[in-house]
XYZ file of N, CA, C and O in Angstrom:
636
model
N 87.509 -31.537 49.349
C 86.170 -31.500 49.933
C 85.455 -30.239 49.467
O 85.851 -29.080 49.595
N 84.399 -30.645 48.938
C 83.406 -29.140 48.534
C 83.012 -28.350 49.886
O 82.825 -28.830 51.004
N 82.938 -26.979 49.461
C 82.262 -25.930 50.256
C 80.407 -25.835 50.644
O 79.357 -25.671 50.024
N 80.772 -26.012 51.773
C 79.603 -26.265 51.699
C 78.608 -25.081 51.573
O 78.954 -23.916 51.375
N 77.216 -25.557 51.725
C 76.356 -23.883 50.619
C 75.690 -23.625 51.343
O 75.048 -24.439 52.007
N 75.651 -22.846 51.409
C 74.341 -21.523 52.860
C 73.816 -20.835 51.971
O 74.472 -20.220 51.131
N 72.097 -20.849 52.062
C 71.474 -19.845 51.331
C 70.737 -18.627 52.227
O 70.555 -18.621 53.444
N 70.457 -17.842 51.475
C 69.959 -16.690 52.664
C 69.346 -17.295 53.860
O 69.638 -16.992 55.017
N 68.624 -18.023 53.560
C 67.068 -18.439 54.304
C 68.141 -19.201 55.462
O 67.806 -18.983 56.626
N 69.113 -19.877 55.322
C 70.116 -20.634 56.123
C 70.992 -19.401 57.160
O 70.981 -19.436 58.391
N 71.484 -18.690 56.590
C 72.413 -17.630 56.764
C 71.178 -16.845 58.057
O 71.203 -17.212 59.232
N 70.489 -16.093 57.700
C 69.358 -16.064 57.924
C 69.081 -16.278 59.440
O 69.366 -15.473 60.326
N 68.684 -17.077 59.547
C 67.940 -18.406 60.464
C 69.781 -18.276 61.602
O 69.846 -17.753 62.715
N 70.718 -18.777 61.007
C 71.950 -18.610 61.683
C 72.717 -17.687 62.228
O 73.647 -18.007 62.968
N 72.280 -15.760 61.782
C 72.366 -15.074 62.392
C 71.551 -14.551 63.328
O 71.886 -13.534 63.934
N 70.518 -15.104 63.536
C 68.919 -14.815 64.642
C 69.698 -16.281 65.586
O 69.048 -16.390 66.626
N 70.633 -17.184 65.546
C 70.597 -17.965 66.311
C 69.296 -19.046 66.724
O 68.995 -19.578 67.792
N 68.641 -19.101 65.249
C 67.632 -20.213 65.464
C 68.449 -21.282 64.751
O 69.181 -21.226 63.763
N 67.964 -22.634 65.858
C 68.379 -23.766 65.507
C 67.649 -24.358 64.176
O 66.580 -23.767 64.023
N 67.807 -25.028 63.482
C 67.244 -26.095 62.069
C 68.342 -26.950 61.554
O 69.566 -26.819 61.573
N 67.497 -27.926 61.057
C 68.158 -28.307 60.296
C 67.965 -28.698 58.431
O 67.108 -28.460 57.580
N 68.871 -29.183 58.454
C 68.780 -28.633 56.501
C 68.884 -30.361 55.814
O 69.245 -31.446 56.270
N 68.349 -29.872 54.494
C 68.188 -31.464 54.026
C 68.466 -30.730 52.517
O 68.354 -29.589 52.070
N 68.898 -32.062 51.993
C 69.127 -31.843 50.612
C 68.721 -32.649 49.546
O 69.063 -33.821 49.704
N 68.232 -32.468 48.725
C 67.830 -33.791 47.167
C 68.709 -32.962 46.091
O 68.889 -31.781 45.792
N 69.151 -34.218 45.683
C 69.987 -33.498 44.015
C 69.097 -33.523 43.590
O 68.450 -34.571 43.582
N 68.655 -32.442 43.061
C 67.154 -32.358 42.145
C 67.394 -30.905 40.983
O 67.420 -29.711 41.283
N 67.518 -31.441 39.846
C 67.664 -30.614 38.410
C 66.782 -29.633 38.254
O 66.938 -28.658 37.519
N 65.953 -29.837 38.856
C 64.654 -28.672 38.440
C 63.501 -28.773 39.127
O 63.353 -29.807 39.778
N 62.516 -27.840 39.152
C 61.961 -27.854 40.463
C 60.627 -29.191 40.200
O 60.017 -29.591 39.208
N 60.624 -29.539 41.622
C 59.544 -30.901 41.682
C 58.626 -30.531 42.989
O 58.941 -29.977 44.043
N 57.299 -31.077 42.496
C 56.296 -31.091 43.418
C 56.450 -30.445 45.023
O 57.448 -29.750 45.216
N 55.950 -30.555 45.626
C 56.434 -30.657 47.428
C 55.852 -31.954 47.500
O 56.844 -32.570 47.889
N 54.799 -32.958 47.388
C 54.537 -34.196 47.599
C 55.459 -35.083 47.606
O 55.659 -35.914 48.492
N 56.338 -34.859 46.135
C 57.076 -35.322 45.696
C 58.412 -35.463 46.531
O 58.833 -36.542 46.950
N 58.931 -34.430 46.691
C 59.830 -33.704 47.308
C 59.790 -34.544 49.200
O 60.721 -35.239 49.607
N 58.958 -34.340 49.754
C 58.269 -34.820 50.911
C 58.232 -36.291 51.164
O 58.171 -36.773 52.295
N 58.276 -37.028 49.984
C 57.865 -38.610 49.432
C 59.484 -38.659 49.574
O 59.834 -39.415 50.480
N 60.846 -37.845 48.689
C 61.889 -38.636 48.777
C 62.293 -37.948 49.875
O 63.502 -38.180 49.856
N 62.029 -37.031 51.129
C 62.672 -36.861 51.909
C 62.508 -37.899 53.242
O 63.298 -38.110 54.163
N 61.289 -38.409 52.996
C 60.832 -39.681 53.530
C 60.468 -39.137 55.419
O 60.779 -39.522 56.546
N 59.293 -37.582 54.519
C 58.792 -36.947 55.683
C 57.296 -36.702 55.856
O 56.630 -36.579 54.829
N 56.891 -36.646 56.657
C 55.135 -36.542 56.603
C 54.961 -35.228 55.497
O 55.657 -34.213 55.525
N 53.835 -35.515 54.501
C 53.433 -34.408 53.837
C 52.611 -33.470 55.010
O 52.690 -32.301 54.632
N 51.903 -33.550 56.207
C 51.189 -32.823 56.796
C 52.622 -31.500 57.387
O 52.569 -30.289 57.599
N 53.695 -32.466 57.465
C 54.495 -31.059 57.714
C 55.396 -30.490 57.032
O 56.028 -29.488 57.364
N 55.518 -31.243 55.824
C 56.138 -30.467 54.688
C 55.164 -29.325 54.254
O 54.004 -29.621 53.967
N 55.534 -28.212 54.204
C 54.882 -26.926 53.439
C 55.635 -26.301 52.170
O 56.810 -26.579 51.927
N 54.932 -25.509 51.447
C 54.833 -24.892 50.177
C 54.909 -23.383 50.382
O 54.211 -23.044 51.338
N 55.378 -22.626 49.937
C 55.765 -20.921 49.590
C 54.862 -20.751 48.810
O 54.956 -21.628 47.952
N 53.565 -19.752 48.512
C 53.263 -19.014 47.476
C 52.996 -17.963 47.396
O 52.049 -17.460 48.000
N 53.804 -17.323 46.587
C 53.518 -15.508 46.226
C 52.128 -15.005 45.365
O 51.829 -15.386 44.233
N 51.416 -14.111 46.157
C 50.106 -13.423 45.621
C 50.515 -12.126 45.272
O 51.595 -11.539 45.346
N 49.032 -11.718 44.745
C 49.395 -10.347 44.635
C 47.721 -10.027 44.767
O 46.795 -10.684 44.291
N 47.670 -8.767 45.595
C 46.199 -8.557 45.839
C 45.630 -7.116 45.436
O 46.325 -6.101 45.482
N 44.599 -7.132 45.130
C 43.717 -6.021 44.480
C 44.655 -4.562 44.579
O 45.003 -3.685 43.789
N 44.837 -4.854 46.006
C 45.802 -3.128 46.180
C 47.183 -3.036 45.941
O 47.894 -2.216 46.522
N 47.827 -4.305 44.636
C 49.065 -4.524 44.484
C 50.023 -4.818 45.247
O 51.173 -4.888 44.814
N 49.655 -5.085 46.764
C 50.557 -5.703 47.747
C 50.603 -7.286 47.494
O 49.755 -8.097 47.124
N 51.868 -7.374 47.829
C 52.401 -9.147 47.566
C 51.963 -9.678 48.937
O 51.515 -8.807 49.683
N 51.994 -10.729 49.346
C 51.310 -11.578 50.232
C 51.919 -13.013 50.291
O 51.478 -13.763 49.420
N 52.656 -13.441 50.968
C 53.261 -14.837 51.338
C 52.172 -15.817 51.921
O 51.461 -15.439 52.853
N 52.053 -16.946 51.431
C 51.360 -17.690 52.411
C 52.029 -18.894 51.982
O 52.516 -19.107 50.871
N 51.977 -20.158 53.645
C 52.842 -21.130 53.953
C 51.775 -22.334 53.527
O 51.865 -22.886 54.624
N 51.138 -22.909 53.038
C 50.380 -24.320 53.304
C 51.209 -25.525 52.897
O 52.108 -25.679 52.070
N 50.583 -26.347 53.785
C 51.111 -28.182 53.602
C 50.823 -28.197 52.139
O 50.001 -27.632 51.418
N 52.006 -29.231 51.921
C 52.543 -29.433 50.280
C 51.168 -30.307 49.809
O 50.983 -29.910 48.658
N 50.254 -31.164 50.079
C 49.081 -31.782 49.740
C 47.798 -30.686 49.657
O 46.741 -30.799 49.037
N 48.314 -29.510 50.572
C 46.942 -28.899 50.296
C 46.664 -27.716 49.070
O 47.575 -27.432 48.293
N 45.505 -27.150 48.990
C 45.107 -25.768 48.146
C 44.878 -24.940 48.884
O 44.043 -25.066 49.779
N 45.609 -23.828 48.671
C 45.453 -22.019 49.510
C 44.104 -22.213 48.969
O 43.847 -22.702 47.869
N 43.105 -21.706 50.008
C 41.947 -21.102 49.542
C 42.190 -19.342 49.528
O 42.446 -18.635 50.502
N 42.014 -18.915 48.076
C 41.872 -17.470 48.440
C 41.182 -16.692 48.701
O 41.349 -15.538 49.097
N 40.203 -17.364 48.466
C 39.225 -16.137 49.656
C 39.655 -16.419 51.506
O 39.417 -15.610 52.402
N 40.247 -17.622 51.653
C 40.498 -17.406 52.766
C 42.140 -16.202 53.266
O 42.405 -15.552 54.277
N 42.707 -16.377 52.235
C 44.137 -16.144 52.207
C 44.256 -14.426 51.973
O 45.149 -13.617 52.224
N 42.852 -14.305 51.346
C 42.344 -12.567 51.019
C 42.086 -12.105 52.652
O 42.711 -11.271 53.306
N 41.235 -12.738 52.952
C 40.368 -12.655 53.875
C 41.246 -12.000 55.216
O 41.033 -11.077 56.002
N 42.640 -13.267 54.975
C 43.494 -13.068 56.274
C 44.305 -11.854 56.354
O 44.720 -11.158 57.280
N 44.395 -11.828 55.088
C 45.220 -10.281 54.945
C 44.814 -8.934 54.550
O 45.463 -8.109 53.907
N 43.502 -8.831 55.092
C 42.577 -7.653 54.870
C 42.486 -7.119 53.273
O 42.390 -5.934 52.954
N 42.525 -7.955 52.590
C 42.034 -8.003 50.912
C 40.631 -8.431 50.475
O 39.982 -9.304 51.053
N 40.267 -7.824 49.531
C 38.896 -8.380 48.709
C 39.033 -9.584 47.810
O 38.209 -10.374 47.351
N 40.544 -9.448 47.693
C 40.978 -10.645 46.654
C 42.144 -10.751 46.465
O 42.748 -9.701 46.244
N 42.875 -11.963 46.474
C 44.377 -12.293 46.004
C 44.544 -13.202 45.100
O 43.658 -14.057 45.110
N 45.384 -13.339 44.292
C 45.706 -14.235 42.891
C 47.060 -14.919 43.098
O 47.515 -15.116 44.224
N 47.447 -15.138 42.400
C 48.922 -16.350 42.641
C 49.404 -15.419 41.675
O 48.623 -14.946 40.850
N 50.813 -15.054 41.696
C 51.756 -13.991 40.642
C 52.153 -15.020 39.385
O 52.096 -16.249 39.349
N 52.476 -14.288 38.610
C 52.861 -15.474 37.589
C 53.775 -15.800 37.453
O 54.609 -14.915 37.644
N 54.334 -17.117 37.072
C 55.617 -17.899 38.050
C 56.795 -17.021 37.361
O 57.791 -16.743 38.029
N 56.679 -16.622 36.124
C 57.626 -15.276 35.648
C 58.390 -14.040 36.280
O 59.482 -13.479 36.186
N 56.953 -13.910 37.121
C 57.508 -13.148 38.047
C 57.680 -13.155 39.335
O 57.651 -12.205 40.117
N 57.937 -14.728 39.613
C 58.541 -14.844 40.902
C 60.387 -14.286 41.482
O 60.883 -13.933 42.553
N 60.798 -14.449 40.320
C 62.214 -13.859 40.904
C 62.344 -12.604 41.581
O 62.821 -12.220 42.649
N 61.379 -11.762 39.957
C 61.829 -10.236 40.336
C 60.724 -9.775 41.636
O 60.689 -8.735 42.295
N 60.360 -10.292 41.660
C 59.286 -10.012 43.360
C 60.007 -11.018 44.671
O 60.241 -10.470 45.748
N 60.224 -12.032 44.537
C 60.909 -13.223 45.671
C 62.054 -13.212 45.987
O 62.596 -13.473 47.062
N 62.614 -12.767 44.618
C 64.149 -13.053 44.580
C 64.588 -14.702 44.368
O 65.728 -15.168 44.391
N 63.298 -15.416 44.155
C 63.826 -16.974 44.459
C 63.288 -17.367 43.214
O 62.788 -16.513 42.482
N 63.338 -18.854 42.800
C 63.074 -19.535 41.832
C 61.941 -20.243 42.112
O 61.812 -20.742 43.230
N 60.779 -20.414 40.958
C 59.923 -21.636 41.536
C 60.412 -23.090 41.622
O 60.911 -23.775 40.729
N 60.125 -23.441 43.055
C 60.744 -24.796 43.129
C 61.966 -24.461 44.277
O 62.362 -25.386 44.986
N 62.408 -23.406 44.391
C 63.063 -22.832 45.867
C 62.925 -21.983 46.616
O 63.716 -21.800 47.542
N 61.669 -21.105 46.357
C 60.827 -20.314 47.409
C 60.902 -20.313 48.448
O 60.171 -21.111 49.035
N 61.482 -19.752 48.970
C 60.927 -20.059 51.200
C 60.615 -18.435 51.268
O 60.883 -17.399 50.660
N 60.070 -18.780 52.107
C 59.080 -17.888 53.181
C 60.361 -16.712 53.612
O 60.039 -15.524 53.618
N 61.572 -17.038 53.908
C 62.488 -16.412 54.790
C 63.602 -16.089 53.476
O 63.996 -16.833 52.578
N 63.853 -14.941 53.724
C 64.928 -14.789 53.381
C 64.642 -13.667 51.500
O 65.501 -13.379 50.666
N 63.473 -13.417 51.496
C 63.050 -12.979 50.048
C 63.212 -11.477 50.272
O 63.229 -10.916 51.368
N 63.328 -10.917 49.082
C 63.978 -9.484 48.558
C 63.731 -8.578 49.734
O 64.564 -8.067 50.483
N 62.130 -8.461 49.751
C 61.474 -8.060 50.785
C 60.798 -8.533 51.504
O 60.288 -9.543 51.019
N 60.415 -8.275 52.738
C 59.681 -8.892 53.899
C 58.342 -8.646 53.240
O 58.161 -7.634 52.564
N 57.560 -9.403 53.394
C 55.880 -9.427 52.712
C 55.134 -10.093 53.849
O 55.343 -11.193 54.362
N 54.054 -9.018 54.175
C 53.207 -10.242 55.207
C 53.370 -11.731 54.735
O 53.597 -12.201 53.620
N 53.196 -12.252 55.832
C 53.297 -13.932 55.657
C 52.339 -14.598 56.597
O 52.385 -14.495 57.823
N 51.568 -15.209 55.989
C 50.882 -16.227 56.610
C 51.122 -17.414 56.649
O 51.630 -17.911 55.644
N 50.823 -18.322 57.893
C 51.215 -19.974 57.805
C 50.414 -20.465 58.086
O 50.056 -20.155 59.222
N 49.457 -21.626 57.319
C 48.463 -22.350 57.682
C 49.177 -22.643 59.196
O 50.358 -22.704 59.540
N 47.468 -22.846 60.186
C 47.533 -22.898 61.161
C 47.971 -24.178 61.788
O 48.330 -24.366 62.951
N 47.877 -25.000 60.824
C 48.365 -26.542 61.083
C 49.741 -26.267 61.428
O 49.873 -26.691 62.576
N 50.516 -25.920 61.145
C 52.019 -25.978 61.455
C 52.111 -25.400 62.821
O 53.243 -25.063 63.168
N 51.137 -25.219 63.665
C 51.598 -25.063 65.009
C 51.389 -26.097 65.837
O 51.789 -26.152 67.000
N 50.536 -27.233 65.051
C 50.673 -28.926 65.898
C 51.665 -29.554 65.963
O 51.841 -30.670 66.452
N 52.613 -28.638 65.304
C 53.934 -29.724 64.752
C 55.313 -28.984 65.615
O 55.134 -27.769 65.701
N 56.571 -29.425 66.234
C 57.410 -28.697 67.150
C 57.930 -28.401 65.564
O 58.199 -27.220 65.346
N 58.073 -29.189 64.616
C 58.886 -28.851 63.457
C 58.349 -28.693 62.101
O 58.508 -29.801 61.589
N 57.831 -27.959 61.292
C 57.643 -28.215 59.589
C 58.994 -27.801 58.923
O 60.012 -27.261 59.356
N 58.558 -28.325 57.547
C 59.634 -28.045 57.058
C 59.593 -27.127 55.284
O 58.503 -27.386 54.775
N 60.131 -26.554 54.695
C 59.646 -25.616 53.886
C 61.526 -25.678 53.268
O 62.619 -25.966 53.756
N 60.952 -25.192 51.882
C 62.196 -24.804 50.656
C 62.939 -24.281 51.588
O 62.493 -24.071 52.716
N 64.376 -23.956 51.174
C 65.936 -23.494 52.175
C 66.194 -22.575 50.740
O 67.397 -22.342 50.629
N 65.647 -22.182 49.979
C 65.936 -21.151 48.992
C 66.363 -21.444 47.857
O 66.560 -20.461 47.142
N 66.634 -22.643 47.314
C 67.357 -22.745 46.514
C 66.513 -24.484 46.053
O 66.158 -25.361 46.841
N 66.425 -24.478 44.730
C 66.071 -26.122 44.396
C 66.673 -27.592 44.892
O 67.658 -28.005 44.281
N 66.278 -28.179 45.674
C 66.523 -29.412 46.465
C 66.847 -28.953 48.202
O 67.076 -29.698 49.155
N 66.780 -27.831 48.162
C 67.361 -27.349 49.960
C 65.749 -27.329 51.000
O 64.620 -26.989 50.647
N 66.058 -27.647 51.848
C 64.761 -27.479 52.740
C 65.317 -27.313 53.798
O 66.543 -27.363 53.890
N 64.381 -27.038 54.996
C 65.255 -26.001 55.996
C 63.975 -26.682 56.934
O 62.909 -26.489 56.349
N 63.795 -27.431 58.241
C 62.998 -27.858 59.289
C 63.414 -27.319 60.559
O 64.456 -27.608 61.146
N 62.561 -26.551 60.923
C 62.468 -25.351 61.878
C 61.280 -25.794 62.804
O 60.557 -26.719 62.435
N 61.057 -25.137 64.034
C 60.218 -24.900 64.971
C 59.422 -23.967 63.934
O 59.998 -22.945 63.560
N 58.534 -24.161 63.596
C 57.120 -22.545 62.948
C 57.454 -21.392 64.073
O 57.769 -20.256 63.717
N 57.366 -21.749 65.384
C 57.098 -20.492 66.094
C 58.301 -19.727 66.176
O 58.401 -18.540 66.486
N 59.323 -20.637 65.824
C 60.688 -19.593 65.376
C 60.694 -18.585 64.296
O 61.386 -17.569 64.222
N 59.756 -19.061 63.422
C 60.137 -18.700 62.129
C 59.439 -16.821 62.174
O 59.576 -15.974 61.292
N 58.658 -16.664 63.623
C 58.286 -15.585 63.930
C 59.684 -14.119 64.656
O 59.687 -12.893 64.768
N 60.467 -15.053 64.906
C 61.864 -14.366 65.090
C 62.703 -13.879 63.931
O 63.801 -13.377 64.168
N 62.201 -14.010 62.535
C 62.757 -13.879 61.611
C 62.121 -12.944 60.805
O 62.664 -11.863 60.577
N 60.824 -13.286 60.257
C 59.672 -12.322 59.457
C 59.044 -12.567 60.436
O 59.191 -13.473 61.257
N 57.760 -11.138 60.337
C 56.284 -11.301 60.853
C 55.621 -12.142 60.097
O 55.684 -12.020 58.874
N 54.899 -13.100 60.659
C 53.592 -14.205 60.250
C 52.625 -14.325 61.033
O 52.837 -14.053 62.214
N 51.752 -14.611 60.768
C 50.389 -14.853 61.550
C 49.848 -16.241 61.099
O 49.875 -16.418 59.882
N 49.268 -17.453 62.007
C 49.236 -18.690 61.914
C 47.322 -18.257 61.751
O 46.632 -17.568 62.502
N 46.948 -18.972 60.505
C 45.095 -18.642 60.130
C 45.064 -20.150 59.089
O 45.906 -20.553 58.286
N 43.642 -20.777 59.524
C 43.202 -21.356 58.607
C 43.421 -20.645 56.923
O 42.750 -19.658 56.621
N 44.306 -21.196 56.022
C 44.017 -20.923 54.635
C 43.908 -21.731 53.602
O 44.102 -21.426 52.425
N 43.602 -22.755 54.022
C 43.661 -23.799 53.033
C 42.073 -24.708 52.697
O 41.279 -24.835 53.629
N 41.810 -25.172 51.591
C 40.700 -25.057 51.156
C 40.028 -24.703 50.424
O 40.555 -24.354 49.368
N 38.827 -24.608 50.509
C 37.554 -24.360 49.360
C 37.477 -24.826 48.367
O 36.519 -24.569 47.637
């Protein structure tokens, strides 16, 4: 019998004693969140997406949105007292995330980075977001996910 695999974001979540649960796709390389959401055979409104910024004053910036939507950045600037934020280039997602594109989560990255979560994920008892690693996802309470990193729940999606 194989060992089974805990990634930070799991490990994580299991030493704070928050409950989730975990899902898996054999998946070779990284795919959509629609996509992803479509074979987990889960609402896209509560599947969410990881993306790393980087803003005018060189601070990194996490923000959470549903896998169908677009970060607006002027809203996503806006929330995090910036004039402006950009998306990092997927190159340099490791050495800033520590994660891969396509296994990003919110929890569990090199360093703690403000984090924002579209505000939609507080209609939901559960969303669900990358588990760190390509095909892992991790479905949590959102308001747990405040026991782990600081986040703040703001309209960012749009424009």
């Amino acid at each position: 019998m194989g060992r089974e695999v805990k990634t930070n974001a799991m490990r994580i979540l299991e030493q704070r004693g928050i409950t989730y649960k975990e899902y898996i796709l054999e998946l070779k390389e990284a795919v959509d969140g629609v996509t992803c959401a479509t074979m987990l055979g889960v609402p896209l409104e509560r599947t969410f997406k990881t993306l790393v910024t980087v803003g005018k004053s060189k601070n990194y910036y996490v923000f959470v949105i549903p896998v169908a939507e677009t970060l607006s950045l002027k809203k996503a600037a806006a929330s995090v007292g910036e004039k402006n934020v950009e998306m990092i280039p997927m190159k340099d997602l490791l050495k800033v995330a520590g994660y891969v594109h396509g296994g990003c989560s919110p929890i569990g990255m090199k360093k703690v980075f403000t984090t924002v979560i579209d505000e939609t994920a507080i209609l939901f008892d559960k969303i669900i977001f990358s588990g760190g690693k390509i095909g892992y996802f991790i479905e949590v309470n959102p308001l747990e996910v405040e026991k782990v990193i600081p986040v703040k729940f703001v309209d960012i999606v749009g424009d």
